[in-house]
Amino acid sequence: MNFDRKDYSNDQLLHLYQGLLKPRMIEEKMLILLRQGKVSKWFSGIGQEAISVGSTLALDEDEYILPLHRNLGVFTGRNVPLDRLFAQWQGKTTGYTKGRDRSFHFGTNEHHIVGMISHLGPQLAVAGGIALADLLDRRNKITVTYSGDGGASEGDFHEALNVAAVWQLPVIFIIENNGYGLSTPSREQFRFRYFIDKGPAYGMEAVQVDGNNVLEVYDTVRRLAEDLRQNPRPVLLEALTFRMRGHEEASGTKYVPQELFEEWAQKDPVQNYENWLMEQGILSETARHQFREKIKAEIEEGLRVADAVPMPTASLQEEIADMYRPFAAPDRAPAADAPATDKRFVDAISDGLRQSMEEYPELVLMGQDIADYGGVFKVTEGFVAQFGKERVRNTPLCESAIVGAGLGLSIKGKKAMVEMQFADFVTCGFNQIVNNLAKSHYRWGQNADVVVRMPTGAGSAAGPFHSQSNEAWFTHTPGLKVVYPSNPHDAKGLLCAAIEDPNPVMYFEHKMLYRSISGPVPDGYYTTPIGKAALIREGEELSIITYGMGVHWATALAAELNLDCDILDLRTLLPWDEEAVRQTVEKNGRVIILHEDTLTGGIGGELAAWIAEHCFESLDAPVQRVASLDTAIPFAPPLEKQFLPQQRLRETVEKLRNY
């Protein structure tokens, strides 16, 4: 192996050597502990250390890195304390996730590292969001993220690279091409030979390095970083390497031909670099021994401290509290005499979004066609003229990448609003929402300050892919908040509150309400509390608990039938207002739960179960659920009318009246 020292000093070369040696020695110790049952699982990076070590040491310490399983050198290169690192692997409270996640599934803003989730690809988009924040703040910084050759088959890889290229984000995407995705060889993963062939197709520079040559990796990343800080753009960097052990230790390596191990053993990144340093007279035998003894002592001390920490004691209160970032919403209610203007539902949303942009200069809007076009529903019409294209950003059709970028912006202290063109399309970003946004604070204390706006609902004969009510997908996901207003006043106030809240919020807005209803909306900025229901009609015959379009169906039917009933508008579905539900149930004893979502698995089932568990003695009749059919939403108006629950609501009211 050839090493070109260029103009690097002996001290720099030895610094790289120590950087290589430390993760190798930690791994060797971990493999012993694994066999002893003191570590539950291990993903080995032996043979690949030069990539993470070389790239990490080439960056400024405040530049973010997003590593994977085999990038231990990122953590040691950033001087993460070994006792905390070992405690993390042992599931101890002094680890970075309090025992809630394992391995390298954590981040630490102190060391500017954002760890992976098991789905491998999503961190690529998060890197793009971090880089975008640096661009917006005029900081000459870059971000580095890693993917294996197997993980690069995921759609997140394509989306992240595409967005980074379109937005010219200063990200180095390092592809560790080690020939296998677990046991699947490259020939069964892709048809091209090298990943650098992909770069030009994305309109980005692509560079290939010997991933086992730490000096080549270091020099290449250092040069690229210096250039990208001044001329922001993404670069694809392919590092050719080989994994000398199993994907994880339990999987073994029987699927790999022995001759490959023999070939790559001759290219060992640690041994070859050490030999070269000694041949050049840069490293003496005495110094080699001293380095090893120093690292060994550091490892043993780290293990001693970590081992002394007890396993976590489960705390119900702490577990529940840490699911969300604590947030005491200030009282921003409008004054009773505040000036108000009659506004349509869509205009109230636009008003709240515009005033939130004024209130929070760090807020960035992202979505398909939201800039000059103003969005398909014209919510952001005129925003570019007021706020500019840096903060009102058209996106490619890359829902996953854009949601991931929202988390990246959050890591750098910004707020993000992501508009789904239709709520149906959120499936393309589902993983980022339920596994990244929702779990981030619980896992390592990083909140996701992201609002996802969701134009939802049926009534316009738009068929199965533009009419779904999918809120129940998210009410089942701890870590998210779910908001669903029914009127213009709440539409503005709840949107402002959602943006103000530092936790991820799914904000549903019914398309059929956009231009069909209007009402008085305070002109100034205000918020409506998340988690509080509103009793919009009072009566003593029965109670209808609903939200969104259901409020209007219930109100119209109550007027038609002269129904003396409570109508409780939930407004927020996660968390929902238990006390308001309890009060109306205890008052009337007869309850209908109404929603446009399909019956099975809808939030009505959760409410009915809660009422049965907590308010059973107050009931005078069985709790009734009224919802849409358990089918996909049909296109033809007569079929859609049958699908929706209005007629069944009428029948259920009569049934409950006569019970």
PDB file of C-alpha atoms in Angstrom, residues 290-501:
ATOM      1  CA  GLN A 290       3.587   3.390  24.527  1.00  0.00           C
ATOM      2  CA  PHE A 291       0.629   4.297  22.314  1.00  0.00           C
ATOM      3  CA  ARG A 292      -0.880   0.849  22.814  1.00  0.00           C
ATOM      4  CA  GLU A 293      -0.365   0.863  26.550  1.00  0.00           C
ATOM      5  CA  LYS A 294      -1.925   4.305  26.868  1.00  0.00           C
ATOM      6  CA  ILE A 295      -5.009   3.300  24.869  1.00  0.00           C
ATOM      7  CA  LYS A 296      -5.283   0.004  26.732  1.00  0.00           C
ATOM      8  CA  ALA A 297      -5.271   1.837  30.059  1.00  0.00           C
ATOM      9  CA  GLU A 298      -7.922   4.246  28.807  1.00  0.00           C
ATOM     10  CA  ILE A 299     -10.121   1.325  27.700  1.00  0.00           C
ATOM     11  CA  GLU A 300      -9.755  -0.488  31.013  1.00  0.00           C
ATOM     12  CA  GLU A 301     -10.552   2.663  32.982  1.00  0.00           C
ATOM     13  CA  GLY A 302     -13.594   3.355  30.815  1.00  0.00           C
ATOM     14  CA  LEU A 303     -14.834  -0.181  31.374  1.00  0.00           C
ATOM     15  CA  ARG A 304     -14.222   0.067  35.108  1.00  0.00           C
ATOM     16  CA  VAL A 305     -16.360   3.199  35.349  1.00  0.00           C
ATOM     17  CA  ALA A 306     -19.103   1.855  33.065  1.00  0.00           C
ATOM     18  CA  ASP A 307     -19.228  -1.532  34.798  1.00  0.00           C
ATOM     19  CA  ALA A 308     -19.751   0.169  38.161  1.00  0.00           C
ATOM     20  CA  VAL A 309     -22.919   1.859  36.936  1.00  0.00           C
ATOM     21  CA  PRO A 310     -26.040  -0.179  37.769  1.00  0.00           C
ATOM     22  CA  MET A 311     -28.585  -1.117  35.140  1.00  0.00           C
ATOM     23  CA  PRO A 312     -31.423   1.402  34.824  1.00  0.00           C
ATOM     24  CA  THR A 313     -34.205   1.462  37.350  1.00  0.00           C
ATOM     25  CA  ALA A 314     -37.451   1.781  35.447  1.00  0.00           C
ATOM     26  CA  SER A 315     -39.294   5.018  36.211  1.00  0.00           C
ATOM     27  CA  LEU A 316     -42.784   5.232  34.744  1.00  0.00           C
ATOM     28  CA  GLN A 317     -42.892   8.998  35.200  1.00  0.00           C
ATOM     29  CA  GLU A 318     -39.522   9.566  33.512  1.00  0.00           C
ATOM     30  CA  GLU A 319     -40.257   7.251  30.596  1.00  0.00           C
ATOM     31  CA  ILE A 320     -43.523   8.995  29.804  1.00  0.00           C
ATOM     32  CA  ALA A 321     -42.128  12.496  30.358  1.00  0.00           C
ATOM     33  CA  ASP A 322     -39.135  11.975  28.060  1.00  0.00           C
ATOM     34  CA  MET A 323     -41.272  11.009  25.079  1.00  0.00           C
ATOM     35  CA  TYR A 324     -41.719  14.733  24.421  1.00  0.00           C
ATOM     36  CA  ARG A 325     -39.567  17.752  24.968  1.00  0.00           C
ATOM     37  CA  PRO A 326     -41.061  19.592  27.957  1.00  0.00           C
ATOM     38  CA  PHE A 327     -42.921  22.651  26.797  1.00  0.00           C
ATOM     39  CA  ALA A 328     -45.109  24.978  28.817  1.00  0.00           C
ATOM     40  CA  ALA A 329     -47.047  26.835  26.157  1.00  0.00           C
ATOM     41  CA  PRO A 330     -47.374  30.523  27.015  1.00  0.00           C
ATOM     42  CA  ASP A 331     -50.851  31.997  27.156  1.00  0.00           C
ATOM     43  CA  ARG A 332     -51.168  33.622  23.743  1.00  0.00           C
ATOM     44  CA  ALA A 333     -54.972  33.723  23.584  1.00  0.00           C
ATOM     45  CA  PRO A 334     -56.460  36.710  21.757  1.00  0.00           C
ATOM     46  CA  ALA A 335     -57.970  39.426  23.903  1.00  0.00           C
ATOM     47  CA  ALA A 336     -61.765  39.495  24.057  1.00  0.00           C
ATOM     48  CA  ASP A 337     -61.838  42.815  22.211  1.00  0.00           C
ATOM     49  CA  ALA A 338     -59.073  41.929  19.721  1.00  0.00           C
ATOM     50  CA  PRO A 339     -59.841  43.107  16.165  1.00  0.00           C
ATOM     51  CA  ALA A 340     -61.132  40.254  14.015  1.00  0.00           C
ATOM     52  CA  THR A 341     -61.914  39.733  10.354  1.00  0.00           C
ATOM     53  CA  ASP A 342     -64.209  37.217   8.733  1.00  0.00           C
ATOM     54  CA  LYS A 343     -61.910  34.683   7.061  1.00  0.00           C
ATOM     55  CA  ARG A 344     -62.288  31.464   5.172  1.00  0.00           C
ATOM     56  CA  PHE A 345     -60.688  28.346   6.644  1.00  0.00           C
ATOM     57  CA  VAL A 346     -57.874  28.396   4.062  1.00  0.00           C
ATOM     58  CA  ASP A 347     -57.186  32.081   4.667  1.00  0.00           C
ATOM     59  CA  ALA A 348     -56.982  31.525   8.416  1.00  0.00           C
ATOM     60  CA  ILE A 349     -54.334  28.843   7.860  1.00  0.00           C
ATOM     61  CA  SER A 350     -52.407  31.122   5.546  1.00  0.00           C
ATOM     62  CA  ASP A 351     -52.688  33.959   8.057  1.00  0.00           C
ATOM     63  CA  GLY A 352     -51.352  31.787  10.889  1.00  0.00           C
ATOM     64  CA  LEU A 353     -48.502  30.504   8.763  1.00  0.00           C
ATOM     65  CA  ARG A 354     -47.501  33.997   7.636  1.00  0.00           C
ATOM     66  CA  GLN A 355     -47.580  35.418  11.154  1.00  0.00           C
ATOM     67  CA  SER A 356     -45.578  32.453  12.434  1.00  0.00           C
ATOM     68  CA  MET A 357     -42.949  33.231   9.802  1.00  0.00           C
ATOM     69  CA  GLU A 358     -42.816  36.761  11.184  1.00  0.00           C
ATOM     70  CA  GLU A 359     -42.765  35.532  14.786  1.00  0.00           C
ATOM     71  CA  TYR A 360     -40.000  32.959  14.189  1.00  0.00           C
ATOM     72  CA  PRO A 361     -37.254  34.068  11.781  1.00  0.00           C
ATOM     73  CA  GLU A 362     -35.747  30.575  12.132  1.00  0.00           C
ATOM     74  CA  LEU A 363     -38.864  28.954  10.602  1.00  0.00           C
ATOM     75  CA  VAL A 364     -38.363  27.362   7.154  1.00  0.00           C
ATOM     76  CA  LEU A 365     -41.236  26.207   4.931  1.00  0.00           C
ATOM     77  CA  MET A 366     -40.721  23.241   2.586  1.00  0.00           C
ATOM     78  CA  GLY A 367     -43.093  21.519   0.182  1.00  0.00           C
ATOM     79  CA  GLN A 368     -43.938  20.745  -3.405  1.00  0.00           C
ATOM     80  CA  ASP A 369     -44.962  23.836  -5.403  1.00  0.00           C
ATOM     81  CA  ILE A 370     -45.274  26.055  -2.311  1.00  0.00           C
ATOM     82  CA  ALA A 371     -43.008  28.872  -3.534  1.00  0.00           C
ATOM     83  CA  ASP A 372     -43.999  30.942  -6.581  1.00  0.00           C
ATOM     84  CA  TYR A 373     -47.058  28.785  -7.275  1.00  0.00           C
ATOM     85  CA  GLY A 374     -48.270  29.172  -3.689  1.00  0.00           C
ATOM     86  CA  GLY A 375     -49.094  25.499  -3.203  1.00  0.00           C
ATOM     87  CA  VAL A 376     -51.904  23.554  -4.859  1.00  0.00           C
ATOM     88  CA  PHE A 377     -54.383  25.059  -2.380  1.00  0.00           C
ATOM     89  CA  LYS A 378     -52.717  28.525  -2.473  1.00  0.00           C
ATOM     90  CA  VAL A 379     -51.987  28.596   1.259  1.00  0.00           C
ATOM     91  CA  THR A 380     -48.516  30.114   0.698  1.00  0.00           C
ATOM     92  CA  GLU A 381     -49.443  32.419  -2.152  1.00  0.00           C
ATOM     93  CA  GLY A 382     -47.389  35.624  -1.896  1.00  0.00           C
ATOM     94  CA  PHE A 383     -45.004  34.200   0.706  1.00  0.00           C
ATOM     95  CA  VAL A 384     -41.951  34.268  -1.565  1.00  0.00           C
ATOM     96  CA  ALA A 385     -42.333  38.013  -2.084  1.00  0.00           C
ATOM     97  CA  GLN A 386     -42.377  38.580   1.680  1.00  0.00           C
ATOM     98  CA  PHE A 387     -39.936  35.954   2.965  1.00  0.00           C
ATOM     99  CA  GLY A 388     -37.797  34.908  -0.008  1.00  0.00           C
ATOM    100  CA  LYS A 389     -37.016  31.526  -1.513  1.00  0.00           C
ATOM    101  CA  GLU A 390     -34.510  30.575   1.154  1.00  0.00           C
ATOM    102  CA  ARG A 391     -37.295  30.265   3.730  1.00  0.00           C
ATOM    103  CA  VAL A 392     -40.114  29.251   1.344  1.00  0.00           C
ATOM    104  CA  ARG A 393     -38.621  26.305  -0.482  1.00  0.00           C
ATOM    105  CA  ASN A 394     -39.985  24.308  -3.376  1.00  0.00           C
ATOM    106  CA  THR A 395     -38.948  20.697  -2.978  1.00  0.00           C
ATOM    107  CA  PRO A 396     -38.472  17.796  -5.353  1.00  0.00           C
ATOM    108  CA  LEU A 397     -40.988  14.972  -4.973  1.00  0.00           C
ATOM    109  CA  CYS A 398     -38.978  13.577  -2.059  1.00  0.00           C
ATOM    110  CA  GLU A 399     -41.251  13.433   0.979  1.00  0.00           C
ATOM    111  CA  SER A 400     -38.867  11.299   3.020  1.00  0.00           C
ATOM    112  CA  ALA A 401     -35.881  13.533   2.350  1.00  0.00           C
ATOM    113  CA  ILE A 402     -37.807  16.696   3.166  1.00  0.00           C
ATOM    114  CA  VAL A 403     -39.136  15.381   6.483  1.00  0.00           C
ATOM    115  CA  GLY A 404     -35.613  14.206   7.316  1.00  0.00           C
ATOM    116  CA  ALA A 405     -34.275  17.641   6.428  1.00  0.00           C
ATOM    117  CA  GLY A 406     -36.744  19.062   8.927  1.00  0.00           C
ATOM    118  CA  LEU A 407     -35.066  17.051  11.686  1.00  0.00           C
ATOM    119  CA  GLY A 408     -31.682  18.291  10.472  1.00  0.00           C
ATOM    120  CA  LEU A 409     -32.872  21.883  10.704  1.00  0.00           C
ATOM    121  CA  SER A 410     -34.104  21.177  14.249  1.00  0.00           C
ATOM    122  CA  ILE A 411     -30.665  19.928  15.263  1.00  0.00           C
ATOM    123  CA  LYS A 412     -29.305  23.344  14.320  1.00  0.00           C
ATOM    124  CA  GLY A 413     -32.000  25.188  16.302  1.00  0.00           C
ATOM    125  CA  LYS A 414     -34.432  25.968  13.491  1.00  0.00           C
ATOM    126  CA  LYS A 415     -38.118  25.241  12.977  1.00  0.00           C
ATOM    127  CA  ALA A 416     -39.529  23.509   9.926  1.00  0.00           C
ATOM    128  CA  MET A 417     -42.947  23.262   8.328  1.00  0.00           C
ATOM    129  CA  VAL A 418     -43.355  20.514   5.742  1.00  0.00           C
ATOM    130  CA  GLU A 419     -46.433  20.587   3.537  1.00  0.00           C
ATOM    131  CA  MET A 420     -47.709  17.302   2.173  1.00  0.00           C
ATOM    132  CA  GLN A 421     -49.471  18.167  -1.052  1.00  0.00           C
ATOM    133  CA  PHE A 422     -52.145  15.687   0.047  1.00  0.00           C
ATOM    134  CA  ALA A 423     -52.234  13.779   3.314  1.00  0.00           C
ATOM    135  CA  ASP A 424     -52.264  10.556   1.267  1.00  0.00           C
ATOM    136  CA  PHE A 425     -48.688  11.221   0.115  1.00  0.00           C
ATOM    137  CA  VAL A 426     -47.339  11.119   3.662  1.00  0.00           C
ATOM    138  CA  THR A 427     -46.770   7.391   3.177  1.00  0.00           C
ATOM    139  CA  CYS A 428     -43.658   8.318   1.201  1.00  0.00           C
ATOM    140  CA  GLY A 429     -42.260  10.019   4.313  1.00  0.00           C
ATOM    141  CA  PHE A 430     -43.785   7.691   6.902  1.00  0.00           C
ATOM    142  CA  ASN A 431     -40.554   6.177   8.217  1.00  0.00           C
ATOM    143  CA  GLN A 432     -38.973   9.559   8.877  1.00  0.00           C
ATOM    144  CA  ILE A 433     -42.058  10.674  10.822  1.00  0.00           C
ATOM    145  CA  VAL A 434     -42.736   7.636  13.001  1.00  0.00           C
ATOM    146  CA  ASN A 435     -39.164   6.430  13.525  1.00  0.00           C
ATOM    147  CA  ASN A 436     -37.038   9.563  13.350  1.00  0.00           C
ATOM    148  CA  LEU A 437     -39.138  12.583  14.325  1.00  0.00           C
ATOM    149  CA  ALA A 438     -41.277  10.781  16.886  1.00  0.00           C
ATOM    150  CA  LYS A 439     -38.484   8.900  18.690  1.00  0.00           C
ATOM    151  CA  SER A 440     -35.616  11.379  18.540  1.00  0.00           C
ATOM    152  CA  HIS A 441     -36.224  13.157  21.840  1.00  0.00           C
ATOM    153  CA  TYR A 442     -36.943   9.943  23.714  1.00  0.00           C
ATOM    154  CA  ARG A 443     -33.810   8.284  22.364  1.00  0.00           C
ATOM    155  CA  TRP A 444     -31.171  10.984  22.787  1.00  0.00           C
ATOM    156  CA  GLY A 445     -32.826  14.203  23.857  1.00  0.00           C
ATOM    157  CA  GLN A 446     -32.942  15.909  20.456  1.00  0.00           C
ATOM    158  CA  ASN A 447     -36.372  17.350  19.737  1.00  0.00           C
ATOM    159  CA  ALA A 448     -37.798  17.478  16.234  1.00  0.00           C
ATOM    160  CA  ASP A 449     -39.248  20.964  15.833  1.00  0.00           C
ATOM    161  CA  VAL A 450     -41.266  20.047  12.748  1.00  0.00           C
ATOM    162  CA  VAL A 451     -44.888  20.609  11.735  1.00  0.00           C
ATOM    163  CA  VAL A 452     -46.241  18.435   8.919  1.00  0.00           C
ATOM    164  CA  ARG A 453     -49.296  20.013   7.299  1.00  0.00           C
ATOM    165  CA  MET A 454     -51.757  17.443   5.947  1.00  0.00           C
ATOM    166  CA  PRO A 455     -54.568  18.457   3.530  1.00  0.00           C
ATOM    167  CA  THR A 456     -56.972  15.604   4.209  1.00  0.00           C
ATOM    168  CA  GLY A 457     -60.455  14.211   3.808  1.00  0.00           C
ATOM    169  CA  ALA A 458     -63.096  13.201   1.299  1.00  0.00           C
ATOM    170  CA  GLY A 459     -66.078  14.909  -0.292  1.00  0.00           C
ATOM    171  CA  SER A 460     -64.620  16.010  -3.595  1.00  0.00           C
ATOM    172  CA  ALA A 461     -64.826  12.694  -5.481  1.00  0.00           C
ATOM    173  CA  ALA A 462     -61.043  12.514  -5.673  1.00  0.00           C
ATOM    174  CA  GLY A 463     -60.789   8.763  -5.205  1.00  0.00           C
ATOM    175  CA  PRO A 464     -58.611   6.459  -3.104  1.00  0.00           C
ATOM    176  CA  PHE A 465     -55.349   8.430  -3.214  1.00  0.00           C
ATOM    177  CA  HIS A 466     -56.433  12.019  -2.575  1.00  0.00           C
ATOM    178  CA  SER A 467     -59.198  11.584  -0.010  1.00  0.00           C
ATOM    179  CA  GLN A 468     -57.959   9.417   2.834  1.00  0.00           C
ATOM    180  CA  SER A 469     -58.339  10.243   6.497  1.00  0.00           C
ATOM    181  CA  ASN A 470     -55.124   8.794   7.917  1.00  0.00           C
ATOM    182  CA  GLU A 471     -54.852  10.534  11.276  1.00  0.00           C
ATOM    183  CA  ALA A 472     -55.098   7.227  13.178  1.00  0.00           C
ATOM    184  CA  TRP A 473     -51.735   6.157  11.742  1.00  0.00           C
ATOM    185  CA  PHE A 474     -50.170   8.887  13.842  1.00  0.00           C
ATOM    186  CA  THR A 475     -52.326   8.878  16.970  1.00  0.00           C
ATOM    187  CA  HIS A 476     -50.786   5.458  17.609  1.00  0.00           C
ATOM    188  CA  THR A 477     -47.270   6.922  17.560  1.00  0.00           C
ATOM    189  CA  PRO A 478     -45.909   8.259  20.872  1.00  0.00           C
ATOM    190  CA  GLY A 479     -43.713  11.305  20.389  1.00  0.00           C
ATOM    191  CA  LEU A 480     -46.010  12.943  17.859  1.00  0.00           C
ATOM    192  CA  LYS A 481     -48.791  15.430  18.496  1.00  0.00           C
ATOM    193  CA  VAL A 482     -51.845  15.344  16.217  1.00  0.00           C
ATOM    194  CA  VAL A 483     -54.031  18.402  15.627  1.00  0.00           C
ATOM    195  CA  TYR A 484     -57.250  18.574  13.581  1.00  0.00           C
ATOM    196  CA  PRO A 485     -59.181  21.907  13.626  1.00  0.00           C
ATOM    197  CA  SER A 486     -62.779  22.302  12.464  1.00  0.00           C
ATOM    198  CA  ASN A 487     -63.161  26.077  12.058  1.00  0.00           C
ATOM    199  CA  PRO A 488     -61.143  29.109  10.918  1.00  0.00           C
ATOM    200  CA  HIS A 489     -60.502  30.480  14.426  1.00  0.00           C
ATOM    201  CA  ASP A 490     -58.982  27.214  15.616  1.00  0.00           C
ATOM    202  CA  ALA A 491     -57.253  26.584  12.306  1.00  0.00           C
ATOM    203  CA  LYS A 492     -55.108  29.672  12.791  1.00  0.00           C
ATOM    204  CA  GLY A 493     -54.641  29.335  16.542  1.00  0.00           C
ATOM    205  CA  LEU A 494     -53.755  25.648  16.460  1.00  0.00           C
ATOM    206  CA  LEU A 495     -51.334  26.114  13.578  1.00  0.00           C
ATOM    207  CA  CYS A 496     -49.532  28.884  15.444  1.00  0.00           C
ATOM    208  CA  ALA A 497     -49.460  26.671  18.540  1.00  0.00           C
ATOM    209  CA  ALA A 498     -48.131  23.716  16.535  1.00  0.00           C
ATOM    210  CA  ILE A 499     -45.292  25.798  15.133  1.00  0.00           C
ATOM    211  CA  GLU A 500     -44.561  27.236  18.563  1.00  0.00           C
ATOM    212  CA  ASP A 501     -44.374  23.742  20.118  1.00  0.00           C
TER     213      ASP A 501
END
